[in-house]
Amino acid sequence: MSNRNSREPPLIRVRGLSRIYPEQRGVHSLHFTLHRGEVLVLLGPNGAGKTTTLSMLCTMLAPHGGSIQIAGFDLARSPRQAKRALGYLPDPPPLYPEMTIKQYLGFCARLHGISRRETPAAVATACRLTGLTAVENRLIEHLSRGYRQRAGIAQALVHQPEVVILDEPTAGLDPLEAHRIRALIGELRRDHGILLSTHLLAEAAAIATRVLILDHGHIVHETRLDHPGAAPLRLRLNLGAPPDESRLGTIPGVAAVETLDAGNFLLLAEPGHDPREAIVRAALDYHWKILALAPHHPSLENLFLRVIAGRETA
Amino acid sequence: MKATLLIGRRELRAFFRTPLAWLILAGSTFVMAWVFLWYVQRFLELQPRLPAAGPGVSALVASPMLFWAGILLVLITPLLAMRLIAGDRARGSFALLRTAPISSTAIVLGKYLALECLLGLVIAVAIAMPLTLQLGTSLDFGRLLAATVGLLLLAAAFGAISLCLSAFAPHPAAAAFGSFAVLLILWLFNLASKTAAGADSALAYLSPGHHLMPLLAGEVSSADIAYFLIVTAFFLGLAAWKLDLDRLGA
């Protein structure tokens, strides 16, 4: 698996992770890694094993098989060091409503081994990152749902872990708050490795650099979303006076042509080539009446439906 | 150790932010004051008929009144302990402790520390009442000291049992009912204290009341102290074991 940080050891390395429940539920022999700078999204229908996987990574559940390494520490053998490198936001966020944001984050920091002297600075940093500074002296029970979710994220960041794990971070938030949380996750990505679970396709498409699709406890598909240029370009072409399909295949840089319906074509470019200019020139030269030409990204939704539905019919 | 103190301090602060804790403290103080005044009044009625070398105010007021304080602990300990683990779990905040780099033992001891501080406060109020009698008479301080130790040991054992049930119960209400039932049954074993032959029955030996009575009367025996310490250690250990077990269970 190529990655721009591949020289650095992965922040999470999961090998053969399993937890078996009756009736084939649970998760079965998962393998994956997470590097700094990545937002890895676990996507899957309800009951696919997303929360079970995250719970095992956060030591809420013990695995039945396999191994987990966090920041180089084996979770079973050196749980304390591994846990120190880990920030976790469960769903719902683990808040104490009777505390103020500042007291709560201070408690979380001390719990994760931050010294009394360094705690105020750590709390201030976490508040600044999550936009909580203005409400840091308010009681958590008086805060809106969006702010509570941010407090949950601040809790996961306050001890500056290398790995941040978020379970359904935008569940139940209004669209504006959800957007803010996603923007925050995008910022956090610079300094941390982020693993999150969601069942929202749009959310995964918006923030993920890599997506693992889980179904019935298995990883059924893995796709990268951060290097669209690396894959061969796919183009949608709409012509008013189309030529024969094979004629389009002779345009330099075009590897394959598929007719979708009358006048609509899907063109696959040769790797590393962008044949758009050649297509436009040919269309003008031969009077094909070009109506539209645009890159075609198969949406994550199509991919998800294809993978999950494909498994269900299989 | 640091984590234990940290958790204990947080729990203690959280206690005083709930109306339930204040209600329990106020209610128990009221009940103990009532019982105390009742025994004082009875003593004043009895006093003219008492022989000069007979039992004094410590035996006739302090000891029975502190026995009632023990019964009060059966009622309030489950209510104070229910939110500690079961309540935390029900509202989802337990995940914070569970995923922090601390052991299950540190979590249990931290919560236990907060509970014992509160029970200690109740006992301090209870002891303060007979101590005021020193203004008008002279008290048997040895006897009072033994009674204080007895109540503290009782609170230690009750706290451990209630916390353990809080670790096992899925909801705070179940924790409170469960531990109230266990404490009450243990206490009632004391009623079966004498067999037909007049010897102490095995059931009575399990009852905390059976071991508290000699201490309230000023008789300190290592067997009674050992009973309370063993019960405390056993249930705290069981609570920590349950928290570890949760990770393995479904």
Coordinates of N, CA, C and O in Angstrom, one line a residue, chain A residues 139-299:
Chain A
L139 N -21.3 25.1 32.2 CA -21.5 23.7 32.5 C -21.9 22.9 31.3 O -22.7 23.4 30.4
I140 N -21.4 21.7 31.2 CA -21.7 20.9 30.0 C -23.2 20.6 29.8 O -23.7 20.6 28.7
E141 N -23.9 20.5 30.9 CA -25.4 20.2 30.8 C -26.1 21.4 30.2 O -27.2 21.2 29.7
H142 N -25.5 22.6 30.1 CA -26.2 23.7 29.6 C -25.8 24.0 28.1 O -26.3 24.9 27.5
L143 N -25.0 23.1 27.5 CA -24.5 23.3 26.2 C -25.4 22.6 25.1 O -26.0 21.6 25.4
S144 N -25.4 23.1 23.9 CA -26.1 22.5 22.8 C -25.4 21.2 22.4 O -24.3 20.9 22.8
R145 N -26.2 20.4 21.6 CA -25.7 19.1 21.2 C -24.4 19.2 20.4 O -23.4 18.4 20.6
G146 N -24.3 20.3 19.6 CA -23.1 20.5 18.8 C -21.9 20.7 19.7 O -20.8 20.2 19.4
Y147 N -22.1 21.6 20.7 CA -21.0 21.9 21.6 C -20.6 20.7 22.4 O -19.4 20.4 22.7
R148 N -21.6 19.9 22.8 CA -21.2 18.6 23.5 C -20.4 17.7 22.7 O -19.5 17.1 23.2
Q149 N -20.7 17.6 21.4 CA -20.0 16.8 20.5 C -18.5 17.3 20.4 O -17.6 16.5 20.4
R150 N -18.4 18.6 20.3 CA -17.1 19.2 20.3 C -16.3 18.9 21.6 O -15.1 18.7 21.5
A151 N -17.0 19.0 22.7 CA -16.4 18.7 24.0 C -15.9 17.2 23.9 O -14.8 16.9 24.4
G152 N -16.7 16.3 23.3 CA -16.2 14.9 23.2 C -15.0 14.8 22.4 O -14.1 14.1 22.7
I153 N -14.9 15.6 21.3 CA -13.7 15.6 20.4 C -12.5 16.2 21.2 O -11.4 15.7 21.1
A154 N -12.8 17.3 21.9 CA -11.7 17.9 22.7 C -11.1 16.9 23.7 O -9.9 16.9 23.9
Q155 N -12.0 16.2 24.3 CA -11.6 15.1 25.2 C -10.6 14.1 24.6 O -9.7 13.6 25.2
A156 N -10.9 13.8 23.3 CA -10.1 12.8 22.6 C -8.7 13.4 22.2 O -7.8 12.7 21.9
L157 N -8.6 14.8 22.2 CA -7.4 15.4 21.7 C -6.5 16.0 22.8 O -5.4 16.3 22.6
V158 N -7.1 16.1 24.0 CA -6.5 17.0 25.1 C -5.1 16.4 25.5 O -4.2 17.2 25.8
H159 N -4.9 15.1 25.4 CA -3.5 14.6 25.7 C -2.7 14.4 24.5 O -1.6 13.8 24.6
Q160 N -3.1 15.1 23.4 CA -2.3 15.1 22.2 C -1.9 13.7 21.7 O -0.7 13.5 21.5
P161 N -2.9 12.9 21.5 CA -2.5 11.5 21.1 C -2.2 11.5 19.6 O -2.5 12.4 18.9
E162 N -1.5 10.5 19.2 CA -1.1 10.4 17.8 C -2.3 9.9 16.9 O -2.4 10.2 15.8
V163 N -3.1 9.0 17.6 CA -4.2 8.4 16.9 C -5.5 8.9 17.5 O -5.6 9.0 18.7
V164 N -6.4 9.4 16.6 CA -7.7 9.8 17.1 C -8.8 8.9 16.5 O -8.8 8.8 15.3
I165 N -9.6 8.3 17.3 CA -10.6 7.4 16.9 C -12.0 8.0 17.2 O -12.3 8.3 18.3
L166 N -12.8 8.2 16.2 CA -14.1 8.8 16.3 C -15.2 7.9 15.9 O -15.2 7.5 14.7
D167 N -16.2 7.6 16.7 CA -17.3 6.7 16.4 C -18.5 7.6 16.0 O -19.0 8.3 16.9
E168 N -18.9 7.6 14.8 CA -20.1 8.4 14.3 C -20.0 9.8 14.8 O -20.9 10.3 15.6
P169 N -18.9 10.6 14.5 CA -18.7 11.9 15.1 C -19.8 12.9 14.8 O -19.9 13.9 15.5
T170 N -20.6 12.8 13.7 CA -21.6 13.8 13.4 C -23.0 13.3 13.6 O -24.0 13.9 13.2
A171 N -23.2 12.1 14.3 CA -24.5 11.6 14.5 C -25.4 12.5 15.3 O -25.0 13.1 16.3
G172 N -26.5 12.8 14.7 CA -27.5 13.6 15.4 C -27.3 15.1 15.4 O -27.9 15.8 16.1
L173 N -26.3 15.6 14.6 CA -26.0 17.0 14.6 C -26.8 17.6 13.4 O -27.1 17.0 12.4
D174 N -27.1 19.0 13.5 CA -27.7 19.6 12.4 C -26.6 19.8 11.3 O -25.4 19.7 11.5
P175 N -27.1 20.1 10.0 CA -26.1 20.1 8.9 C -24.9 21.1 9.1 O -23.8 20.8 8.8
L176 N -25.2 22.2 9.7 CA -24.2 23.2 9.9 C -23.1 22.7 10.9 O -21.9 22.8 10.6
E177 N -23.6 22.2 12.0 CA -22.7 21.6 13.0 C -21.9 20.5 12.4 O -20.7 20.4 12.7
A178 N -22.6 19.6 11.7 CA -21.9 18.5 11.1 C -20.8 18.9 10.1 O -19.7 18.4 10.1
H179 N -21.1 20.0 9.4 CA -20.1 20.6 8.5 C -18.9 21.1 9.3 O -17.7 20.9 8.9
R180 N -19.2 21.8 10.4 CA -18.0 22.3 11.2 C -17.2 21.2 11.8 O -16.0 21.3 11.8
I181 N -17.8 20.1 12.2 CA -17.1 19.0 12.7 C -16.2 18.4 11.6 O -15.0 18.0 11.9
R182 N -16.8 18.2 10.4 CA -16.0 17.7 9.3 C -14.8 18.6 9.0 O -13.7 18.1 8.7
A183 N -15.0 19.9 9.0 CA -13.9 20.8 8.8 C -12.8 20.6 9.8 O -11.6 20.6 9.5
L184 N -13.2 20.4 11.1 CA -12.3 20.2 12.2 C -11.5 18.9 12.0 O -10.3 18.9 12.2
I185 N -12.2 17.9 11.6 CA -11.5 16.6 11.3 C -10.4 16.8 10.2 O -9.3 16.3 10.3
G186 N -10.8 17.6 9.2 CA -9.8 17.9 8.1 C -8.6 18.6 8.6 O -7.5 18.3 8.2
E187 N -8.8 19.5 9.6 CA -7.6 20.2 10.2 C -6.8 19.2 11.0 O -5.5 19.3 11.0
L188 N -7.4 18.4 11.8 CA -6.7 17.5 12.7 C -5.8 16.5 12.0 O -4.8 16.1 12.5
R189 N -6.2 16.2 10.8 CA -5.5 15.3 10.0 C -4.0 15.6 9.8 O -3.2 14.7 9.7
R190 N -3.7 16.9 9.9 CA -2.3 17.3 9.6 C -1.4 16.7 10.7 O -0.3 16.3 10.4
D191 N -1.8 16.6 12.0 CA -0.9 16.2 13.0 C -1.3 14.8 13.6 O -0.5 14.3 14.4
H192 N -2.4 14.3 13.2 CA -2.8 13.0 13.7 C -3.2 12.0 12.6 O -3.3 12.4 11.5
G193 N -3.3 10.7 13.0 CA -3.9 9.8 12.1 C -5.3 9.6 12.7 O -5.5 9.5 13.9
I194 N -6.3 9.7 11.8 CA -7.7 9.7 12.2 C -8.4 8.4 11.6 O -8.4 8.2 10.4
L195 N -9.1 7.7 12.5 CA -9.9 6.6 12.1 C -11.3 6.9 12.6 O -11.6 7.2 13.7
L196 N -12.3 6.9 11.7 CA -13.6 7.1 12.1 C -14.6 6.2 11.4 O -14.3 5.6 10.4
S197 N -15.8 6.0 12.1 CA -16.8 5.1 11.5 C -18.0 6.0 11.2 O -18.3 7.0 11.9
T198 N -18.7 5.6 10.1 CA -19.9 6.4 9.8 C -20.8 5.5 8.9 O -20.3 4.5 8.3
H199 N -22.0 5.8 8.9 CA -22.9 5.1 7.9 C -23.3 6.1 6.9 O -24.2 5.8 6.0
L200 N -22.8 7.3 6.9 CA -23.2 8.4 6.0 C -22.2 8.4 4.9 O -21.0 8.7 5.0
L201 N -22.7 8.1 3.7 CA -21.8 8.1 2.5 C -21.2 9.4 2.2 O -20.0 9.6 1.9
A202 N -22.1 10.5 2.3 CA -21.6 11.8 1.9 C -20.5 12.2 2.8 O -19.5 12.9 2.4
E203 N -20.6 11.9 4.1 CA -19.6 12.2 5.1 C -18.3 11.5 4.8 O -17.2 12.2 4.7
A204 N -18.4 10.3 4.4 CA -17.1 9.5 4.1 C -16.5 10.2 2.9 O -15.3 10.4 2.8
A205 N -17.3 10.5 1.9 CA -16.8 11.1 0.6 C -16.2 12.4 0.9 O -15.2 12.8 0.3
A206 N -16.7 13.2 1.9 CA -16.2 14.5 2.1 C -14.9 14.5 2.9 O -14.1 15.4 2.7
I207 N -14.7 13.6 3.8 CA -13.5 13.8 4.6 C -12.5 12.6 4.5 O -11.3 12.8 5.0
A208 N -12.8 11.5 3.9 CA -11.9 10.4 4.0 C -10.8 10.5 3.0 O -10.9 11.1 1.9
T209 N -9.6 10.0 3.4 CA -8.5 9.8 2.4 C -8.6 8.4 1.9 O -8.1 8.1 0.9
R210 N -9.1 7.5 2.8 CA -9.2 6.1 2.4 C -10.5 5.6 3.1 O -10.8 5.9 4.2
V211 N -11.2 4.7 2.4 CA -12.4 4.1 2.9 C -12.3 2.6 2.9 O -11.8 2.0 2.0
L212 N -12.7 2.0 4.1 CA -12.8 0.5 4.1 C -14.3 0.3 4.2 O -15.0 0.8 5.2
I213 N -14.8 -0.5 3.3 CA -16.2 -0.9 3.4 C -16.4 -2.2 4.1 O -15.7 -3.2 3.7
L214 N -17.1 -2.2 5.2 CA -17.3 -3.4 6.1 C -18.7 -3.9 5.8 O -19.6 -3.2 5.8
D215 N -18.8 -5.2 5.8 CA -20.1 -5.9 5.7 C -20.0 -7.2 6.4 O -19.1 -8.0 6.1
H216 N -20.9 -7.5 7.3 CA -20.9 -8.7 8.0 C -19.6 -9.0 8.7 O -19.1 -10.2 8.7
G217 N -18.9 -8.0 9.1 CA -17.6 -8.2 9.8 C -16.4 -8.5 8.9 O -15.3 -8.8 9.4
H218 N -16.6 -8.3 7.6 CA -15.4 -8.5 6.7 C -15.1 -7.2 6.0 O -16.1 -6.4 5.7
I219 N -13.9 -6.9 5.7 CA -13.6 -5.8 4.8 C -13.8 -6.2 3.4 O -13.2 -7.1 2.9
V220 N -14.9 -5.7 2.8 CA -15.2 -6.1 1.4 C -14.7 -5.2 0.3 O -14.7 -5.6 -0.8
H221 N -14.2 -4.0 0.7 CA -13.7 -3.2 -0.3 C -12.8 -2.1 0.3 O -13.1 -1.7 1.4
E222 N -11.7 -1.8 -0.4 CA -10.9 -0.7 0.1 C -10.6 0.3 -1.0 O -10.3 -0.2 -2.1
T223 N -10.8 1.6 -0.8 CA -10.6 2.5 -1.9 C -10.0 3.8 -1.4 O -10.3 4.2 -0.3
R224 N -9.1 4.3 -2.2 CA -8.4 5.6 -1.8 C -9.2 6.7 -2.5 O -9.6 6.6 -3.6
L225 N -9.4 7.8 -1.7 CA -10.1 9.0 -2.3 C -9.2 10.2 -2.4 O -9.6 11.2 -2.9
D226 N -8.0 10.1 -1.9 CA -7.1 11.3 -1.9 C -6.3 11.5 -3.1 O -5.6 12.5 -3.3
H227 N -6.2 10.5 -4.0 CA -5.3 10.6 -5.2 C -6.1 10.3 -6.5 O -5.8 9.3 -7.2
P228 N -7.1 11.1 -6.8 CA -7.9 10.8 -8.0 C -7.1 10.8 -9.2 O -7.4 10.1 -10.2
G229 N -6.0 11.6 -9.3 CA -5.1 11.7 -10.4 C -4.4 10.4 -10.7 O -4.0 10.1 -11.9
A230 N -4.2 9.6 -9.7 CA -3.4 8.4 -9.9 C -4.1 7.3 -10.7 O -3.5 6.6 -11.5
A231 N -5.5 7.3 -10.6 CA -6.3 6.4 -11.4 C -6.4 6.9 -12.8 O -6.4 8.2 -13.0
P232 N -6.6 6.1 -13.8 CA -6.8 6.6 -15.2 C -8.1 7.4 -15.2 O -9.1 7.2 -14.5
L233 N -8.0 8.5 -16.0 CA -9.1 9.5 -16.1 C -10.3 8.8 -16.8 O -10.2 8.1 -17.8
R234 N -11.5 9.0 -16.3 CA -12.8 8.6 -16.9 C -13.5 9.8 -17.3 O -13.7 10.8 -16.5
L235 N -14.0 9.8 -18.6 CA -14.7 11.0 -19.1 C -16.1 10.7 -19.6 O -16.3 9.6 -20.2
R236 N -17.0 11.6 -19.4 CA -18.4 11.4 -20.0 C -18.5 12.4 -21.1 O -18.2 13.6 -21.0
L237 N -18.9 11.9 -22.3 CA -18.9 12.7 -23.5 C -20.3 12.6 -24.0 O -20.9 11.5 -24.2
N238 N -20.9 13.8 -24.3 CA -22.2 13.8 -25.0 C -22.1 14.5 -26.3 O -21.7 15.7 -26.4
L239 N -22.5 13.9 -27.4 CA -22.4 14.4 -28.7 C -23.8 14.5 -29.4 O -24.6 13.6 -29.2
G240 N -24.0 15.6 -30.1 CA -25.3 15.7 -30.9 C -25.3 14.9 -32.1 O -26.3 14.4 -32.5
A241 N -24.1 14.8 -32.8 CA -24.1 14.0 -34.0 C -22.9 13.0 -33.9 O -21.8 13.2 -34.4
P242 N -23.2 11.9 -33.1 CA -22.1 11.0 -32.7 C -21.6 10.2 -33.9 O -22.4 9.7 -34.7
P243 N -20.3 9.9 -33.9 CA -19.8 8.9 -34.9 C -19.9 7.5 -34.3 O -20.5 7.3 -33.3
D244 N -19.3 6.6 -35.0 CA -19.3 5.2 -34.5 C -18.4 5.1 -33.3 O -17.5 5.8 -33.1
E245 N -18.8 4.2 -32.4 CA -18.1 4.1 -31.1 C -16.6 3.8 -31.3 O -15.7 4.4 -30.7
S246 N -16.3 3.0 -32.4 CA -14.9 2.6 -32.6 C -14.1 3.8 -33.1 O -12.9 3.9 -32.9
R247 N -14.8 4.8 -33.7 CA -14.1 6.0 -34.2 C -13.5 6.8 -33.0 O -12.4 7.3 -33.1
L248 N -14.3 6.8 -32.0 CA -13.9 7.5 -30.8 C -12.6 6.9 -30.1 O -11.8 7.5 -29.6
G249 N -12.6 5.6 -30.3 CA -11.4 4.8 -29.7 C -10.1 5.2 -30.3 O -9.0 4.9 -29.8
T250 N -10.1 5.8 -31.5 CA -8.9 6.1 -32.2 C -8.3 7.4 -31.8 O -7.2 7.8 -32.2
I251 N -9.1 8.2 -31.0 CA -8.5 9.5 -30.6 C -7.3 9.2 -29.7 O -7.4 8.4 -28.8
P252 N -6.2 9.9 -29.9 CA -5.0 9.7 -29.1 C -5.3 9.9 -27.6 O -5.9 10.8 -27.2
G253 N -4.8 8.9 -26.8 CA -5.0 9.0 -25.3 C -6.2 8.3 -24.8 O -6.4 8.1 -23.6
V254 N -7.1 7.9 -25.7 CA -8.3 7.2 -25.3 C -8.0 5.7 -25.3 O -7.6 5.1 -26.3
A255 N -8.3 5.0 -24.2 CA -8.0 3.6 -24.1 C -9.2 2.7 -24.4 O -9.1 1.7 -25.1
A256 N -10.4 3.2 -24.0 CA -11.6 2.4 -24.2 C -12.8 3.3 -24.3 O -12.8 4.4 -23.7
V257 N -13.8 2.8 -25.0 CA -15.0 3.6 -25.1 C -16.2 2.7 -24.8 O -16.2 1.5 -25.1
E258 N -17.2 3.3 -24.1 CA -18.4 2.5 -23.8 C -19.6 3.4 -24.1 O -19.6 4.5 -23.7
T259 N -20.6 2.9 -24.9 CA -21.7 3.6 -25.3 C -22.8 3.5 -24.1 O -23.1 2.3 -23.8
L260 N -23.2 4.6 -23.6 CA -24.2 4.5 -22.5 C -25.6 4.5 -23.1 O -26.4 3.7 -22.8
D261 N -25.9 5.5 -23.9 CA -27.1 5.5 -24.7 C -26.8 6.4 -25.9 O -25.7 6.9 -26.1
A262 N -27.8 6.7 -26.8 CA -27.6 7.4 -28.0 C -26.9 8.8 -27.7 O -27.5 9.6 -27.0
G263 N -25.6 9.0 -28.2 CA -24.9 10.2 -28.0 C -24.2 10.3 -26.7 O -23.4 11.2 -26.6
N264 N -24.4 9.4 -25.8 CA -23.6 9.4 -24.5 C -22.6 8.3 -24.4 O -22.9 7.2 -24.6
F265 N -21.4 8.8 -24.1 CA -20.3 7.8 -24.1 C -19.5 7.9 -22.8 O -19.4 9.0 -22.2
L266 N -18.9 6.8 -22.4 CA -18.0 6.8 -21.3 C -16.6 6.5 -21.8 O -16.4 5.4 -22.4
L267 N -15.6 7.4 -21.7 CA -14.3 7.1 -22.2 C -13.3 6.9 -21.1 O -13.3 7.6 -20.1
L268 N -12.5 5.9 -21.3 CA -11.4 5.6 -20.3 C -10.1 6.0 -20.9 O -9.7 5.6 -22.0
A269 N -9.4 7.0 -20.3 CA -8.1 7.5 -20.8 C -7.0 6.5 -20.5 O -7.1 5.6 -19.6
E270 N -5.9 6.6 -21.3 CA -4.8 5.7 -21.0 C -4.1 6.3 -19.8 O -4.2 7.5 -19.5
P271 N -3.5 5.5 -18.9 CA -3.0 6.0 -17.7 C -2.0 7.1 -17.9 O -1.1 7.0 -18.8
G272 N -2.1 8.2 -17.1 CA -1.2 9.3 -17.2 C -1.5 10.3 -18.4 O -0.8 11.2 -18.6
H273 N -2.6 10.0 -19.2 CA -2.9 10.9 -20.3 C -4.2 11.6 -20.0 O -5.1 11.1 -19.4
D274 N -4.3 12.8 -20.6 CA -5.5 13.6 -20.5 C -6.0 13.9 -21.9 O -5.4 14.8 -22.5
P275 N -6.9 13.1 -22.5 CA -7.2 13.3 -23.9 C -8.3 14.3 -24.2 O -8.8 14.4 -25.3
R276 N -8.6 15.2 -23.2 CA -9.8 16.1 -23.4 C -9.6 17.0 -24.6 O -10.5 17.3 -25.4
E277 N -8.3 17.6 -24.7 CA -8.1 18.6 -25.8 C -8.3 17.9 -27.1 O -8.9 18.4 -28.0
A278 N -7.7 16.7 -27.2 CA -7.8 15.9 -28.5 C -9.2 15.6 -28.9 O -9.6 15.6 -30.0
I279 N -10.0 15.3 -27.8 CA -11.4 15.0 -28.1 C -12.2 16.2 -28.6 O -12.9 16.1 -29.6
V280 N -11.9 17.3 -28.0 CA -12.6 18.6 -28.4 C -12.2 18.9 -29.9 O -13.0 19.2 -30.7
R281 N -10.9 18.8 -30.1 CA -10.4 19.1 -31.5 C -11.1 18.2 -32.5 O -11.6 18.6 -33.6
A282 N -11.1 16.9 -32.2 CA -11.7 15.9 -33.2 C -13.2 16.2 -33.4 O -13.7 16.2 -34.5
A283 N -13.9 16.6 -32.3 CA -15.3 16.9 -32.4 C -15.6 18.1 -33.3 O -16.5 18.1 -34.1
L284 N -14.7 19.1 -33.2 CA -14.8 20.3 -34.0 C -14.5 20.0 -35.4 O -15.2 20.4 -36.4
D285 N -13.4 19.2 -35.6 CA -13.0 18.9 -37.0 C -14.0 18.1 -37.8 O -14.2 18.3 -38.9
Y286 N -14.7 17.1 -37.0 CA -15.6 16.2 -37.7 C -17.0 16.6 -37.5 O -17.9 15.8 -37.8
H287 N -17.3 17.7 -36.9 CA -18.7 18.2 -36.7 C -19.6 17.2 -35.9 O -20.6 16.8 -36.4
W288 N -19.1 16.8 -34.8 CA -19.8 15.8 -34.0 C -20.8 16.5 -33.0 O -21.5 15.9 -32.3
K289 N -20.8 17.9 -33.0 CA -21.7 18.7 -32.1 C -21.5 18.3 -30.7 O -22.3 17.7 -30.1
I290 N -20.3 18.8 -30.1 CA -20.0 18.4 -28.7 C -21.0 19.2 -27.8 O -21.2 20.4 -27.9
L291 N -21.7 18.5 -26.9 CA -22.6 19.1 -26.0 C -22.1 19.1 -24.6 O -22.3 20.0 -23.8
A292 N -21.3 18.1 -24.2 CA -20.8 18.0 -22.9 C -19.6 17.1 -22.8 O -19.5 16.1 -23.5
L293 N -18.6 17.5 -22.0 CA -17.4 16.7 -21.7 C -17.0 16.9 -20.3 O -16.7 18.1 -19.9
A294 N -17.0 15.9 -19.5 CA -16.7 16.1 -18.0 C -16.1 14.9 -17.4 O -16.4 13.8 -17.9
P295 N -15.2 15.1 -16.5 CA -14.6 13.9 -15.8 C -15.8 13.1 -15.1 O -16.7 13.7 -14.6
H296 N -15.6 11.8 -15.1 CA -16.7 11.0 -14.4 C -16.1 10.3 -13.2 O -15.2 9.4 -13.4
H297 N -16.5 10.7 -12.0 CA -16.1 10.0 -10.8 C -17.2 9.0 -10.4 O -18.3 9.5 -10.1
P298 N -16.9 7.8 -10.4 CA -17.9 6.9 -9.8 C -18.2 7.3 -8.4 O -17.2 7.4 -7.6
S299 N -19.4 7.6 -8.0 CA -19.6 8.1 -6.6 C -19.4 7.0 -5.6 O -19.5 5.8 -5.9

